[in-house]
Short mmCIF file of C-alpha atoms in Angstrom, two decimals:
data_model
loop_
_atom_site.label_atom_id
_atom_site.label_comp_id
_atom_site.label_asym_id
_atom_site.label_seq_id
_atom_site.Cartn_x
_atom_site.Cartn_y
_atom_site.Cartn_z
CA ASP N 1 -12.87 -3.14 -6.05
CA ALA N 2 -11.79 0.01 -7.69
CA LYS N 3 -8.23 0.12 -8.81
CA THR N 4 -5.35 2.29 -7.19
CA THR N 5 -2.06 3.48 -8.83
CA GLN N 6 0.67 4.50 -6.67
CA PRO N 7 4.14 5.14 -7.75
CA ASN N 8 6.60 2.10 -7.44
CA SER N 9 9.19 3.82 -5.22
CA MET N 10 9.78 7.39 -3.88
CA GLU N 11 12.75 8.92 -1.95
CA SER N 12 12.86 11.21 0.91
CA ASN N 13 15.34 12.68 3.46
CA GLU N 14 15.03 12.15 7.06
CA GLU N 15 12.97 14.86 8.95
CA GLU N 16 11.41 16.31 5.63
CA PRO N 17 7.73 15.88 4.75
CA VAL N 18 6.62 13.31 2.41
CA HIS N 19 3.73 13.19 0.04
CA LEU N 20 2.70 10.02 -1.04
CA PRO N 21 0.10 9.96 -3.87
CA CYS N 22 -2.20 7.69 -4.81
CA ASN N 23 -4.98 7.70 -7.99
CA HIS N 24 -8.16 6.05 -8.01
CA SER N 25 -10.25 7.79 -10.50
CA THR N 26 -12.99 4.67 -10.50
CA ILE N 27 -13.71 5.31 -6.93
CA SER N 28 -17.34 4.44 -5.73
CA GLY N 29 -19.03 6.58 -3.49
CA THR N 30 -18.93 4.16 -0.84
CA ASP N 31 -15.45 3.33 -1.33
CA TYR N 32 -13.26 4.66 1.75
CA ILE N 33 -9.50 5.34 1.17
CA HIS N 34 -7.62 2.93 3.44
CA TRP N 35 -3.46 3.39 3.92
CA TYR N 36 -1.60 0.27 5.38
CA ARG N 37 2.22 0.21 5.46
CA GLN N 38 4.43 -2.57 5.66
CA LEU N 39 7.83 -2.61 7.25
CA PRO N 40 10.64 -5.00 6.08
CA SER N 41 10.02 -8.41 7.43
CA GLN N 42 6.77 -7.33 9.10
CA GLY N 43 3.18 -7.65 8.62
CA PRO N 44 1.22 -4.42 7.45
CA GLU N 45 -0.01 -2.06 9.92
CA TYR N 46 -2.77 0.34 9.66
CA VAL N 47 -1.94 4.05 8.86
CA ILE N 48 -5.10 5.81 8.41
CA HIS N 49 -8.31 5.92 6.33
CA GLY N 50 -10.70 8.62 5.12
CA LEU N 51 -13.92 8.94 2.82
CA THR N 52 -14.19 12.52 2.14
CA SER N 53 -12.57 15.00 4.37
CA ASN N 54 -9.16 15.22 5.19
CA VAL N 55 -8.15 13.22 8.31
CA ASN N 56 -5.11 13.41 10.90
CA ASN N 57 -3.85 11.08 13.32
CA ARG N 58 -0.93 10.72 15.31
CA MET N 59 1.06 8.64 12.38
CA ALA N 60 0.14 10.75 9.03
CA SER N 61 -2.41 12.98 7.43
CA LEU N 62 -4.73 12.18 4.45
CA ALA N 63 -5.47 14.54 2.19
CA ILE N 64 -8.44 13.53 -0.21
CA ALA N 65 -8.98 15.50 -3.58
CA GLU N 66 -12.46 17.15 -3.83
CA ASP N 67 -13.60 14.70 -6.57
CA ARG N 68 -12.18 12.01 -4.49
CA LYS N 69 -10.44 10.77 -7.88
CA SER N 70 -6.91 11.19 -5.73
CA SER N 71 -5.57 11.33 -2.41
CA THR N 72 -2.13 11.95 -0.58
CA LEU N 73 -0.53 10.36 2.26
CA ILE N 74 1.43 12.68 4.19
CA LEU N 75 4.45 12.02 6.48
CA HIS N 76 5.10 15.45 8.34
CA ARG N 77 8.61 14.53 9.09
CA ALA N 78 10.11 11.38 7.68
CA THR N 79 12.03 9.24 9.94
CA LEU N 80 14.38 6.48 9.22
CA ARG N 81 11.59 3.98 10.88
CA ASP N 82 9.30 5.18 7.97
CA ALA N 83 10.95 3.28 5.33
CA ALA N 84 8.24 0.78 4.08
CA VAL N 85 5.94 0.00 1.42
CA TYR N 86 2.89 2.08 1.80
CA TYR N 87 -0.42 0.73 0.21
CA CYS N 88 -3.40 2.72 -0.71
CA ILE N 89 -6.59 0.65 -0.56
CA LEU N 90 -10.20 1.34 -1.38
CA ARG N 91 -12.74 -0.66 0.16
CA VAL N 92 -16.27 -0.16 1.17
CA ILE N 93 -16.30 -0.47 4.98
CA SER N 94 -18.63 -3.30 6.66
CA ASN N 95 -18.90 -3.66 10.34
CA SER N 96 -18.70 -7.43 9.82
CA GLY N 97 -15.33 -7.51 8.28
CA TYR N 98 -14.00 -7.18 4.75
CA ALA N 99 -10.53 -8.38 2.99
CA LEU N 100 -8.27 -5.88 1.65
CA ASN N 101 -6.83 -6.10 -1.79
CA PHE N 102 -3.05 -4.72 -1.41
CA GLY N 103 -1.38 -3.75 -4.69
CA LYS N 104 2.17 -3.50 -5.33
CA GLY N 105 2.30 -0.29 -3.28
CA THR N 106 4.95 2.77 -2.74
CA SER N 107 8.33 1.50 -1.58
CA LEU N 108 9.76 4.63 0.57
CA LEU N 109 13.25 5.19 1.19
CA VAL N 110 14.43 7.47 3.78
CA THR N 111 17.91 8.57 3.58
CA PRO N 112 19.81 10.34 6.54
CA ASN D 1 -2.78 -6.79 25.18
CA ALA D 2 -0.71 -9.32 23.00
CA GLY D 3 -1.00 -8.52 19.29
CA VAL D 4 -1.86 -11.30 16.85
CA MET D 5 0.41 -14.45 17.16
CA GLN D 6 1.49 -16.53 14.36
CA ASN D 7 3.71 -19.77 14.57
CA PRO D 8 5.81 -21.23 13.07
CA ARG D 9 7.59 -18.07 12.30
CA HIS D 10 9.57 -20.23 9.71
CA LEU D 11 8.40 -23.24 8.18
CA VAL D 12 10.48 -25.66 5.70
CA ARG D 13 8.51 -28.53 3.98
CA ARG D 14 9.51 -30.85 1.29
CA ARG D 15 7.46 -31.33 -1.82
CA GLY D 16 4.26 -33.42 -1.11
CA GLN D 17 4.36 -32.49 2.74
CA GLU D 18 1.80 -30.92 4.77
CA ALA D 19 2.09 -27.21 6.13
CA ARG D 20 -0.01 -26.20 8.72
CA LEU D 21 -0.03 -22.51 9.95
CA ARG D 22 -1.41 -21.21 13.11
CA CYS D 23 -3.01 -17.80 14.11
CA SER D 24 -4.25 -16.31 17.56
CA PRO D 25 -6.07 -13.18 16.87
CA MET D 26 -6.08 -10.40 19.30
CA LYS D 27 -8.09 -10.85 22.38
CA GLY D 28 -11.58 -9.90 21.86
CA HIS D 29 -11.34 -9.97 17.84
CA SER D 30 -13.75 -12.48 16.16
CA HIS D 31 -12.64 -11.84 12.52
CA VAL D 32 -9.76 -13.56 10.88
CA TYR D 33 -8.29 -13.12 7.62
CA TRP D 34 -5.26 -14.77 6.02
CA TYR D 35 -3.21 -13.48 3.03
CA ARG D 36 -0.36 -14.59 0.83
CA GLN D 37 2.68 -12.68 -0.06
CA LEU D 38 5.05 -13.95 -2.82
CA PRO D 39 8.31 -12.79 -3.17
CA GLU D 40 8.41 -8.79 -4.21
CA GLU D 41 4.72 -8.94 -4.32
CA GLY D 42 2.02 -7.44 -2.57
CA LEU D 43 -0.13 -9.36 -0.10
CA LYS D 44 -3.08 -11.14 -1.62
CA PHE D 45 -6.34 -12.26 0.16
CA MET D 46 -6.98 -15.67 0.58
CA VAL D 47 -9.65 -16.35 3.21
CA TYR D 48 -11.85 -14.52 5.87
CA LEU D 49 -13.39 -16.45 8.61
CA GLN D 50 -15.42 -15.84 11.89
CA LYS D 51 -15.30 -18.34 14.75
CA GLU D 52 -16.53 -21.81 13.18
CA ASN D 53 -17.74 -20.04 9.55
CA ILE D 54 -15.99 -19.37 6.36
CA ILE D 55 -17.19 -16.12 5.23
CA ASP D 56 -15.35 -15.50 2.09
CA GLU D 57 -13.05 -17.79 0.63
CA SER D 58 -12.66 -16.09 -3.04
CA GLY D 59 -9.06 -15.83 -2.68
CA MET D 60 -8.32 -19.51 -1.82
CA PRO D 61 -6.74 -21.65 -4.29
CA LYS D 62 -9.51 -24.63 -5.21
CA GLU D 63 -7.19 -27.35 -4.40
CA ARG D 64 -4.83 -28.61 -1.07
CA PHE D 65 -5.77 -25.35 0.52
CA SER D 66 -8.16 -25.10 3.50
CA ALA D 67 -8.80 -23.06 6.65
CA GLU D 68 -10.48 -23.02 9.89
CA PHE D 69 -11.28 -21.00 12.71
CA PRO D 70 -12.94 -23.37 15.29
CA LYS D 71 -14.77 -22.23 18.70
CA GLU D 72 -11.74 -23.01 20.57
CA GLY D 73 -7.97 -22.46 19.57
CA PRO D 74 -6.39 -20.84 16.77
CA SER D 75 -7.16 -20.34 13.05
CA ILE D 76 -5.28 -23.03 11.05
CA LEU D 77 -4.47 -22.61 7.51
CA ARG D 78 -3.63 -25.86 6.02
CA ILE D 79 -1.92 -26.59 3.01
CA GLN D 80 -1.70 -30.32 1.80
CA GLN D 81 0.92 -31.92 -0.69
CA VAL D 82 2.84 -28.50 -0.99
CA VAL D 83 4.96 -27.74 -4.11
CA ARG D 84 7.55 -25.26 -4.57
CA GLY D 85 5.22 -22.37 -5.72
CA ASP D 86 3.56 -22.20 -2.20
CA SER D 87 6.69 -20.95 -0.92
CA ALA D 88 5.73 -17.63 0.33
CA ALA D 89 4.76 -15.44 3.44
CA TYR D 90 1.31 -16.08 5.17
CA PHE D 91 0.05 -13.56 7.04
CA CYS D 92 -2.80 -13.37 9.28
CA ALA D 93 -4.80 -10.47 10.49
CA SER D 94 -7.94 -9.95 12.85
CA SER D 95 -10.36 -7.54 13.64
CA GLN D 96 -13.38 -7.04 16.00
CA THR D 97 -16.83 -6.88 14.97
CA THR D 98 -17.90 -3.15 15.79
CA SER D 99 -21.68 -2.10 16.41
CA GLY D 100 -23.43 0.80 14.51
CA GLY D 101 -23.27 1.62 10.84
CA ALA D 102 -21.02 1.26 7.60
CA SER D 103 -18.86 4.22 9.13
CA SER D 104 -17.65 2.28 12.12
CA TYR D 105 -13.99 1.17 11.59
CA ASN D 106 -12.65 -2.08 12.43
CA GLU D 107 -9.12 -1.82 11.58
CA GLN D 108 -6.93 -5.32 10.72
CA PHE D 109 -4.18 -6.04 12.72
CA PHE D 110 -1.25 -8.26 11.24
CA GLY D 111 0.54 -10.91 12.77
CA PRO D 112 4.44 -11.26 11.81
CA GLY D 113 3.69 -13.83 9.28
CA THR D 114 5.04 -17.35 8.57
CA ARG D 115 7.61 -17.96 5.80
CA LEU D 116 7.21 -21.11 4.38
CA THR D 117 9.77 -22.60 2.04
CA VAL D 118 9.26 -25.84 0.10
CA LEU D 119 12.40 -27.63 -0.99
#
C-alpha cells in the first residue's frame, strides 16, 4: 500500500474549523483515500472516503488535491468530542473486503 | 441494531497460558477483521476472515496465533502460550458484502476491543 504522512499532533479551539492534512505522493490511480478516527479507549470509526472529487458527509468534508498527492480532512466546527487520533489510509476498494493499514495518525486536541 | 461485540473487554493471563478473544460481527456482516494495537501505536492488521474461510492472514504471527470464523457463532482469535509482548488491545471489525463494482464501499465497523494483559 502507498504510504501516507500526517502530522503527529494538532490543536484546535472548540467551535473553530480544523484542517487535518495528509500527504500521499505515491498514491496510485486505484487507491481510495479513507479517514478513520479513534476516540480514547474505543475502536476506530469511519469518517469519510473519496477517490478524486471532494466529498461531504454529516461528520466532515474531504478535500482532495487535483494531483491527488495530498488531501485534507475538514471538521467544520470542532467539539470536545472530536478529540481523537485521525488516520488517513490509502487502499483500493474491493466489494469482497480489504484490510486497512493504520499508521500513527494525527492526535487532535480540542480545547474549550 | 447492535454493533460489533467483543468479549471479554479485559483479559489477564499469565505467561504460557492461552488467550481466547471473541468477536460477534454486526448482523448481516460476513467479513471479520482482527487488528492489534500495541501501546502508543496505530492498529496493525492481523487477519481477514469470511465464514469458514481465512482470506488474508498476512499480518498474523507465524506461531501461537490462530483465528477462525465458524459457520455458527463468533469469530475467535486464539493466542497460545502467551508472552508479555502479546499485551495489547485487540480490535475486531466487520463489514458486509456489497454488490456492484469496485466503487461500492463496505465500511468497517469496529468493536470496543479486548485489552489483553500478560503478567
